[in-house]
Amino acid sequence: KTIGVIFDLDGVIVDTAKYHFLAWKSLADNLDFEFTEAHNELLKGVSRVRSLEILLDIGNLELSEEKKQEYLISKNEHYLKYITQMGSEEILPGVLSLLDNLDGLNIEYVLGSASKNAPLILKQVGLFDRFKGIVDGNSVSSAKPDPEVFLIGAQKLCLPPENCIVFEDAIAGVEAANRANMTSIGIGDAETLNEADYNYNNLTELPQNFFNMFLAE
Ligand code: B16
Ligand code: MG
């Protein structure tokens, strides 16, 4: 059968979580509470607005809408300082050979990310033109674990959801893929991502012939 692939961005193609962490941490420092790498795990895969809500919960703070808007803007400005320094050396191991493998098999792929900065990040690392389409935080009304981002991805691939395979590193993303009725592949800790159909620590672990069984169906 014809299959297509949908890639999450942060945690699958590149590790931008470390830059989100630095930017959120600096906001927490300014607001005078502790924000750790363990806390940062809670923000993976969720939208920018939701991230701020989680952060403020950690700091036990309630802020006006106006203040929140201000912090969302300053956090993103801070984050962009890191993003604009990124280059192709930041593409995670296994990504380029996987894309080459898909190209060789004529399997099309799109991006399905919560990030509003996804196009910029893909351009920075030189991968923008390789994707058939990009679904990002600007094109959805409901964030993961809502399946919307991946369902729009399937439309861009012109395929029914059952024919789509999703690579995700976040619990919310795996849930979104499952709810979309797609095959979910969890990249990262298998215990954390135990709802995924398949688990690999990183993309280099994906077997060479992984897609053949789907194509043969
Ligand atoms: P932005 P993904 C997600 O990317 C990140 O994992 C998450 O931590 C971030 O809050 C979200 O993008 C929004 O990012 O502030 O750039 O719009 O994993 O869905 O590719
Ligand atoms: Mg992710």
PDB file of C-alpha atoms and ligand atoms in Angstrom:
ATOM      1  CA  LYS A   1       0.000   0.000   0.000  1.00  0.00           C
ATOM      2  CA  THR A   2       1.000   3.648  -0.308  1.00  0.00           C
ATOM      3  CA  ILE A   3       2.334   5.087   2.923  1.00  0.00           C
ATOM      4  CA  GLY A   4       3.469   8.511   4.070  1.00  0.00           C
ATOM      5  CA  VAL A   5       5.475   9.773   7.007  1.00  0.00           C
ATOM      6  CA  ILE A   6       4.873  12.677   9.383  1.00  0.00           C
ATOM      7  CA  PHE A   7       7.782  13.973  11.433  1.00  0.00           C
ATOM      8  CA  ASP A   8       7.617  15.900  14.651  1.00  0.00           C
ATOM      9  CA  LEU A   9      10.394  18.522  14.765  1.00  0.00           C
ATOM     10  CA  ASP A  10      11.736  19.144  18.263  1.00  0.00           C
ATOM     11  CA  GLY A  11      13.166  15.900  19.646  1.00  0.00           C
ATOM     12  CA  VAL A  12      13.024  14.027  16.335  1.00  0.00           C
ATOM     13  CA  ILE A  13      14.753  16.160  13.673  1.00  0.00           C
ATOM     14  CA  VAL A  14      16.598  18.584  15.980  1.00  0.00           C
ATOM     15  CA  ASP A  15      16.974  19.121  19.715  1.00  0.00           C
ATOM     16  CA  THR A  16      15.493  22.562  20.239  1.00  0.00           C
ATOM     17  CA  ALA A  17      14.278  21.579  23.745  1.00  0.00           C
ATOM     18  CA  LYS A  18      17.617  22.772  25.122  1.00  0.00           C
ATOM     19  CA  TYR A  19      16.983  26.268  23.723  1.00  0.00           C
ATOM     20  CA  HIS A  20      13.370  26.313  24.946  1.00  0.00           C
ATOM     21  CA  PHE A  21      14.807  25.384  28.353  1.00  0.00           C
ATOM     22  CA  LEU A  22      17.293  28.258  28.406  1.00  0.00           C
ATOM     23  CA  ALA A  23      14.644  30.776  27.363  1.00  0.00           C
ATOM     24  CA  TRP A  24      12.012  29.541  29.857  1.00  0.00           C
ATOM     25  CA  LYS A  25      14.632  29.305  32.599  1.00  0.00           C
ATOM     26  CA  SER A  26      15.628  32.903  32.135  1.00  0.00           C
ATOM     27  CA  LEU A  27      11.969  33.921  32.507  1.00  0.00           C
ATOM     28  CA  ALA A  28      11.678  31.815  35.674  1.00  0.00           C
ATOM     29  CA  ASP A  29      14.891  33.418  37.006  1.00  0.00           C
ATOM     30  CA  ASN A  30      13.382  36.859  36.425  1.00  0.00           C
ATOM     31  CA  LEU A  31      10.210  35.795  38.226  1.00  0.00           C
ATOM     32  CA  ASP A  32      12.379  34.338  41.000  1.00  0.00           C
ATOM     33  CA  PHE A  33      11.507  30.651  41.065  1.00  0.00           C
ATOM     34  CA  GLU A  34      13.377  27.489  40.207  1.00  0.00           C
ATOM     35  CA  PHE A  35      12.888  25.818  36.843  1.00  0.00           C
ATOM     36  CA  THR A  36      14.809  22.587  36.274  1.00  0.00           C
ATOM     37  CA  GLU A  37      15.531  20.307  33.292  1.00  0.00           C
ATOM     38  CA  ALA A  38      13.040  17.856  34.820  1.00  0.00           C
ATOM     39  CA  HIS A  39      10.393  20.592  34.718  1.00  0.00           C
ATOM     40  CA  ASN A  40      11.333  21.219  31.089  1.00  0.00           C
ATOM     41  CA  GLU A  41      10.271  17.659  30.206  1.00  0.00           C
ATOM     42  CA  LEU A  42       6.670  18.726  30.910  1.00  0.00           C
ATOM     43  CA  LEU A  43       6.860  21.347  28.146  1.00  0.00           C
ATOM     44  CA  LYS A  44       7.922  18.989  25.361  1.00  0.00           C
ATOM     45  CA  GLY A  45       5.465  18.817  22.488  1.00  0.00           C
ATOM     46  CA  VAL A  46       2.984  21.264  24.040  1.00  0.00           C
ATOM     47  CA  SER A  47       2.205  24.705  22.616  1.00  0.00           C
ATOM     48  CA  ARG A  48       3.930  27.910  23.643  1.00  0.00           C
ATOM     49  CA  VAL A  49       0.842  29.228  25.474  1.00  0.00           C
ATOM     50  CA  ARG A  50       0.351  25.936  27.330  1.00  0.00           C
ATOM     51  CA  SER A  51       4.072  25.903  28.193  1.00  0.00           C
ATOM     52  CA  LEU A  52       3.721  29.284  29.905  1.00  0.00           C
ATOM     53  CA  GLU A  53       0.720  28.047  31.882  1.00  0.00           C
ATOM     54  CA  ILE A  54       2.679  24.998  33.064  1.00  0.00           C
ATOM     55  CA  LEU A  55       5.662  27.189  33.930  1.00  0.00           C
ATOM     56  CA  LEU A  56       3.527  29.585  35.980  1.00  0.00           C
ATOM     57  CA  ASP A  57       1.970  26.608  37.808  1.00  0.00           C
ATOM     58  CA  ILE A  58       5.463  25.435  38.736  1.00  0.00           C
ATOM     59  CA  GLY A  59       6.213  28.908  40.104  1.00  0.00           C
ATOM     60  CA  ASN A  60       2.805  29.097  41.778  1.00  0.00           C
ATOM     61  CA  LEU A  61       2.096  32.376  40.039  1.00  0.00           C
ATOM     62  CA  GLU A  62      -1.030  33.901  38.609  1.00  0.00           C
ATOM     63  CA  LEU A  63      -0.564  36.695  36.114  1.00  0.00           C
ATOM     64  CA  SER A  64      -2.779  39.041  34.127  1.00  0.00           C
ATOM     65  CA  GLU A  65      -3.438  38.263  30.447  1.00  0.00           C
ATOM     66  CA  GLU A  66      -1.399  41.326  29.566  1.00  0.00           C
ATOM     67  CA  LYS A  67       1.652  40.122  31.509  1.00  0.00           C
ATOM     68  CA  LYS A  68       1.322  36.669  29.989  1.00  0.00           C
ATOM     69  CA  GLN A  69       1.326  38.119  26.464  1.00  0.00           C
ATOM     70  CA  GLU A  70       4.392  40.154  27.327  1.00  0.00           C
ATOM     71  CA  TYR A  71       6.251  37.083  28.630  1.00  0.00           C
ATOM     72  CA  LEU A  72       5.267  34.971  25.612  1.00  0.00           C
ATOM     73  CA  ILE A  73       6.805  37.594  23.346  1.00  0.00           C
ATOM     74  CA  SER A  74       9.983  38.018  25.373  1.00  0.00           C
ATOM     75  CA  LYS A  75      10.455  34.260  25.733  1.00  0.00           C
ATOM     76  CA  ASN A  76      10.178  33.806  21.988  1.00  0.00           C
ATOM     77  CA  GLU A  77      12.568  36.684  21.274  1.00  0.00           C
ATOM     78  CA  HIS A  78      15.083  35.051  23.595  1.00  0.00           C
ATOM     79  CA  TYR A  79      14.518  31.625  21.971  1.00  0.00           C
ATOM     80  CA  LEU A  80      14.998  33.091  18.475  1.00  0.00           C
ATOM     81  CA  LYS A  81      18.477  34.286  19.465  1.00  0.00           C
ATOM     82  CA  TYR A  82      19.473  30.622  19.802  1.00  0.00           C
ATOM     83  CA  ILE A  83      17.511  29.380  16.786  1.00  0.00           C
ATOM     84  CA  THR A  84      19.088  31.868  14.402  1.00  0.00           C
ATOM     85  CA  GLN A  85      22.513  30.442  15.352  1.00  0.00           C
ATOM     86  CA  MET A  86      21.517  26.896  14.344  1.00  0.00           C
ATOM     87  CA  GLY A  87      23.055  25.073  11.375  1.00  0.00           C
ATOM     88  CA  SER A  88      22.949  21.657   9.721  1.00  0.00           C
ATOM     89  CA  GLU A  89      25.321  20.236  12.372  1.00  0.00           C
ATOM     90  CA  GLU A  90      22.318  20.251  14.719  1.00  0.00           C
ATOM     91  CA  ILE A  91      20.341  17.702  12.698  1.00  0.00           C
ATOM     92  CA  LEU A  92      19.979  14.672  14.987  1.00  0.00           C
ATOM     93  CA  PRO A  93      21.785  11.385  14.174  1.00  0.00           C
ATOM     94  CA  GLY A  94      19.942   9.149  11.708  1.00  0.00           C
ATOM     95  CA  VAL A  95      17.721  11.879  10.228  1.00  0.00           C
ATOM     96  CA  LEU A  96      19.536  12.410   6.928  1.00  0.00           C
ATOM     97  CA  SER A  97      19.914   8.703   6.145  1.00  0.00           C
ATOM     98  CA  LEU A  98      16.240   8.160   7.020  1.00  0.00           C
ATOM     99  CA  LEU A  99      15.150  10.932   4.623  1.00  0.00           C
ATOM    100  CA  ASP A 100      17.416   9.480   1.912  1.00  0.00           C
ATOM    101  CA  ASN A 101      15.901   6.054   2.565  1.00  0.00           C
ATOM    102  CA  LEU A 102      12.362   7.488   2.187  1.00  0.00           C
ATOM    103  CA  ASP A 103      13.318   9.339  -1.010  1.00  0.00           C
ATOM    104  CA  GLY A 104      14.701   6.074  -2.412  1.00  0.00           C
ATOM    105  CA  LEU A 105      11.440   4.288  -1.624  1.00  0.00           C
ATOM    106  CA  ASN A 106       9.339   7.175  -3.042  1.00  0.00           C
ATOM    107  CA  ILE A 107       7.649   7.630   0.338  1.00  0.00           C
ATOM    108  CA  GLU A 108       6.549  11.228   0.850  1.00  0.00           C
ATOM    109  CA  TYR A 109       6.937  13.028   4.168  1.00  0.00           C
ATOM    110  CA  VAL A 110       5.660  16.172   5.852  1.00  0.00           C
ATOM    111  CA  LEU A 111       6.340  17.965   9.127  1.00  0.00           C
ATOM    112  CA  GLY A 112       3.807  17.968  11.975  1.00  0.00           C
ATOM    113  CA  SER A 113       5.087  20.241  14.732  1.00  0.00           C
ATOM    114  CA  ALA A 114       3.561  22.335  17.526  1.00  0.00           C
ATOM    115  CA  SER A 115       6.179  25.012  16.935  1.00  0.00           C
ATOM    116  CA  LYS A 116       5.333  28.310  15.272  1.00  0.00           C
ATOM    117  CA  ASN A 117       9.045  28.588  14.513  1.00  0.00           C
ATOM    118  CA  ALA A 118       9.170  25.297  12.590  1.00  0.00           C
ATOM    119  CA  PRO A 119       9.723  26.790   9.076  1.00  0.00           C
ATOM    120  CA  LEU A 120      12.556  28.976  10.348  1.00  0.00           C
ATOM    121  CA  ILE A 121      14.226  26.049  12.140  1.00  0.00           C
ATOM    122  CA  LEU A 122      14.008  23.821   9.047  1.00  0.00           C
ATOM    123  CA  LYS A 123      15.523  26.606   6.941  1.00  0.00           C
ATOM    124  CA  GLN A 124      18.334  27.105   9.465  1.00  0.00           C
ATOM    125  CA  VAL A 125      19.334  23.438   9.270  1.00  0.00           C
ATOM    126  CA  GLY A 126      18.828  23.246   5.485  1.00  0.00           C
ATOM    127  CA  LEU A 127      15.925  20.786   5.441  1.00  0.00           C
ATOM    128  CA  PHE A 128      13.021  23.085   4.522  1.00  0.00           C
ATOM    129  CA  ASP A 129      12.871  22.106   0.840  1.00  0.00           C
ATOM    130  CA  ARG A 130      12.924  18.384   1.476  1.00  0.00           C
ATOM    131  CA  PHE A 131       9.448  18.196   3.019  1.00  0.00           C
ATOM    132  CA  LYS A 132       6.344  17.887   0.865  1.00  0.00           C
ATOM    133  CA  GLY A 133       4.507  20.113   3.323  1.00  0.00           C
ATOM    134  CA  ILE A 134       4.744  21.720   6.712  1.00  0.00           C
ATOM    135  CA  VAL A 135       2.070  21.727   9.379  1.00  0.00           C
ATOM    136  CA  ASP A 136       3.144  23.837  12.335  1.00  0.00           C
ATOM    137  CA  GLY A 137       1.789  25.752  15.307  1.00  0.00           C
ATOM    138  CA  ASN A 138       0.451  28.459  12.969  1.00  0.00           C
ATOM    139  CA  SER A 139      -1.798  26.087  11.028  1.00  0.00           C
ATOM    140  CA  VAL A 140      -3.715  24.380  13.844  1.00  0.00           C
ATOM    141  CA  SER A 141      -6.445  25.484  16.226  1.00  0.00           C
ATOM    142  CA  SER A 142      -5.989  22.638  18.742  1.00  0.00           C
ATOM    143  CA  ALA A 143      -2.598  21.562  20.056  1.00  0.00           C
ATOM    144  CA  LYS A 144      -1.340  17.978  20.576  1.00  0.00           C
ATOM    145  CA  PRO A 145      -2.631  15.632  22.050  1.00  0.00           C
ATOM    146  CA  ASP A 146      -5.445  16.756  19.716  1.00  0.00           C
ATOM    147  CA  PRO A 147      -4.878  14.876  16.429  1.00  0.00           C
ATOM    148  CA  GLU A 148      -5.509  17.965  14.242  1.00  0.00           C
ATOM    149  CA  VAL A 149      -1.855  18.634  13.332  1.00  0.00           C
ATOM    150  CA  PHE A 150      -1.388  15.086  12.040  1.00  0.00           C
ATOM    151  CA  LEU A 151      -4.758  14.931  10.276  1.00  0.00           C
ATOM    152  CA  ILE A 152      -3.811  18.041   8.292  1.00  0.00           C
ATOM    153  CA  GLY A 153      -0.483  16.314   7.613  1.00  0.00           C
ATOM    154  CA  ALA A 154      -2.338  13.325   6.141  1.00  0.00           C
ATOM    155  CA  GLN A 155      -4.291  15.707   3.893  1.00  0.00           C
ATOM    156  CA  LYS A 156      -1.040  17.206   2.641  1.00  0.00           C
ATOM    157  CA  LEU A 157       0.169  13.677   1.888  1.00  0.00           C
ATOM    158  CA  CYS A 158      -3.168  12.957   0.168  1.00  0.00           C
ATOM    159  CA  LEU A 159      -3.428   9.768   2.225  1.00  0.00           C
ATOM    160  CA  PRO A 160      -5.934   8.367   4.706  1.00  0.00           C
ATOM    161  CA  PRO A 161      -4.697   8.540   8.336  1.00  0.00           C
ATOM    162  CA  GLU A 162      -4.261   4.727   8.536  1.00  0.00           C
ATOM    163  CA  ASN A 163      -1.553   4.981   5.869  1.00  0.00           C
ATOM    164  CA  CYS A 164       0.514   7.506   7.848  1.00  0.00           C
ATOM    165  CA  ILE A 165       3.450   6.779  10.130  1.00  0.00           C
ATOM    166  CA  VAL A 166       4.308   9.390  12.770  1.00  0.00           C
ATOM    167  CA  PHE A 167       7.687   9.922  14.440  1.00  0.00           C
ATOM    168  CA  GLU A 168       7.272  11.598  17.837  1.00  0.00           C
ATOM    169  CA  ASP A 169       9.328  12.186  20.980  1.00  0.00           C
ATOM    170  CA  ALA A 170       6.583  13.528  23.272  1.00  0.00           C
ATOM    171  CA  ILE A 171       3.781  11.769  25.155  1.00  0.00           C
ATOM    172  CA  ALA A 172       1.267  14.332  23.853  1.00  0.00           C
ATOM    173  CA  GLY A 173       2.468  13.710  20.281  1.00  0.00           C
ATOM    174  CA  VAL A 174       2.220   9.928  20.510  1.00  0.00           C
ATOM    175  CA  GLU A 175      -1.307  10.325  21.886  1.00  0.00           C
ATOM    176  CA  ALA A 176      -2.187  12.680  18.999  1.00  0.00           C
ATOM    177  CA  ALA A 177      -0.904  10.138  16.443  1.00  0.00           C
ATOM    178  CA  ASN A 178      -2.835   7.300  18.085  1.00  0.00           C
ATOM    179  CA  ARG A 179      -5.992   9.392  18.208  1.00  0.00           C
ATOM    180  CA  ALA A 180      -5.530  10.160  14.510  1.00  0.00           C
ATOM    181  CA  ASN A 181      -5.495   6.402  13.847  1.00  0.00           C
ATOM    182  CA  MET A 182      -1.923   6.484  12.550  1.00  0.00           C
ATOM    183  CA  THR A 183       1.059   4.251  13.289  1.00  0.00           C
ATOM    184  CA  SER A 184       3.043   5.901  16.095  1.00  0.00           C
ATOM    185  CA  ILE A 185       6.782   5.569  16.552  1.00  0.00           C
ATOM    186  CA  GLY A 186       8.119   6.826  19.871  1.00  0.00           C
ATOM    187  CA  ILE A 187      11.643   8.234  19.692  1.00  0.00           C
ATOM    188  CA  GLY A 188      13.247   8.359  23.145  1.00  0.00           C
ATOM    189  CA  ASP A 189      12.562   6.567  26.406  1.00  0.00           C
ATOM    190  CA  ALA A 190      10.315   3.565  25.691  1.00  0.00           C
ATOM    191  CA  GLU A 191       8.840   3.584  29.189  1.00  0.00           C
ATOM    192  CA  THR A 192       7.788   7.218  28.893  1.00  0.00           C
ATOM    193  CA  LEU A 193       6.405   6.636  25.386  1.00  0.00           C
ATOM    194  CA  ASN A 194       4.795   3.288  26.165  1.00  0.00           C
ATOM    195  CA  GLU A 195       1.647   4.169  24.198  1.00  0.00           C
ATOM    196  CA  ALA A 196       3.612   4.157  20.917  1.00  0.00           C
ATOM    197  CA  ASP A 197       3.226   1.271  18.444  1.00  0.00           C
ATOM    198  CA  TYR A 198       7.029   1.071  18.034  1.00  0.00           C
ATOM    199  CA  ASN A 199       9.846   2.439  20.182  1.00  0.00           C
ATOM    200  CA  TYR A 200      13.404   3.402  19.354  1.00  0.00           C
ATOM    201  CA  ASN A 201      15.898   5.373  21.432  1.00  0.00           C
ATOM    202  CA  ASN A 202      16.863   7.411  18.386  1.00  0.00           C
ATOM    203  CA  LEU A 203      16.523   7.292  14.604  1.00  0.00           C
ATOM    204  CA  THR A 204      19.800   5.418  14.065  1.00  0.00           C
ATOM    205  CA  GLU A 205      18.134   2.378  15.687  1.00  0.00           C
ATOM    206  CA  LEU A 206      15.385   2.177  13.059  1.00  0.00           C
ATOM    207  CA  PRO A 207      15.934  -1.023  11.004  1.00  0.00           C
ATOM    208  CA  GLN A 208      16.950  -0.401   7.346  1.00  0.00           C
ATOM    209  CA  ASN A 209      13.953  -2.377   6.093  1.00  0.00           C
ATOM    210  CA  PHE A 210      11.456  -0.838   8.542  1.00  0.00           C
ATOM    211  CA  PHE A 211       9.089   0.496   5.865  1.00  0.00           C
ATOM    212  CA  ASN A 212       9.042  -2.644   3.751  1.00  0.00           C
ATOM    213  CA  MET A 213       6.469  -4.383   5.923  1.00  0.00           C
ATOM    214  CA  PHE A 214       4.066  -1.435   5.507  1.00  0.00           C
ATOM    215  CA  LEU A 215       4.638  -1.228   1.767  1.00  0.00           C
ATOM    216  CA  ALA A 216       3.976  -4.976   1.483  1.00  0.00           C
ATOM    217  CA  GLU A 217       0.582  -4.759   3.253  1.00  0.00           C
TER     218      GLU A 217
HETATM  219  P1  B16 B   1       7.193  27.531  19.636  1.00  0.00           P
HETATM  220  P2  B16 B   1       7.448  19.924  18.430  1.00  0.00           P
HETATM  221  C1  B16 B   1       7.236  21.890  20.214  1.00  0.00           C
HETATM  222  O1  B16 B   1       7.833  21.365  19.063  1.00  0.00           O
HETATM  223  C2  B16 B   1       8.173  21.804  21.397  1.00  0.00           C
HETATM  224  O2  B16 B   1       8.429  20.445  21.720  1.00  0.00           O
HETATM  225  C3  B16 B   1       7.539  22.482  22.582  1.00  0.00           C
HETATM  226  O3  B16 B   1       8.421  22.427  23.699  1.00  0.00           O
HETATM  227  C4  B16 B   1       7.218  23.938  22.229  1.00  0.00           C
HETATM  228  O4  B16 B   1       6.577  24.587  23.313  1.00  0.00           O
HETATM  229  C5  B16 B   1       6.316  23.953  21.006  1.00  0.00           C
HETATM  230  O5  B16 B   1       6.955  23.279  19.942  1.00  0.00           O
HETATM  231  C6  B16 B   1       5.973  25.373  20.566  1.00  0.00           C
HETATM  232  O6  B16 B   1       7.123  25.992  20.063  1.00  0.00           O
HETATM  233  O7  B16 B   1       7.314  28.334  20.896  1.00  0.00           O
HETATM  234  O8  B16 B   1       8.432  27.578  18.772  1.00  0.00           O
HETATM  235  O9  B16 B   1       5.948  27.852  18.865  1.00  0.00           O
HETATM  236  O10 B16 B   1       8.039  18.899  19.347  1.00  0.00           O
HETATM  237  O11 B16 B   1       5.947  19.821  18.294  1.00  0.00           O
HETATM  238  O12 B16 B   1       8.149  19.979  17.098  1.00  0.00           O
HETATM  239 MG    MG B   2       8.722  16.913  19.817  1.00  0.00          MG
END
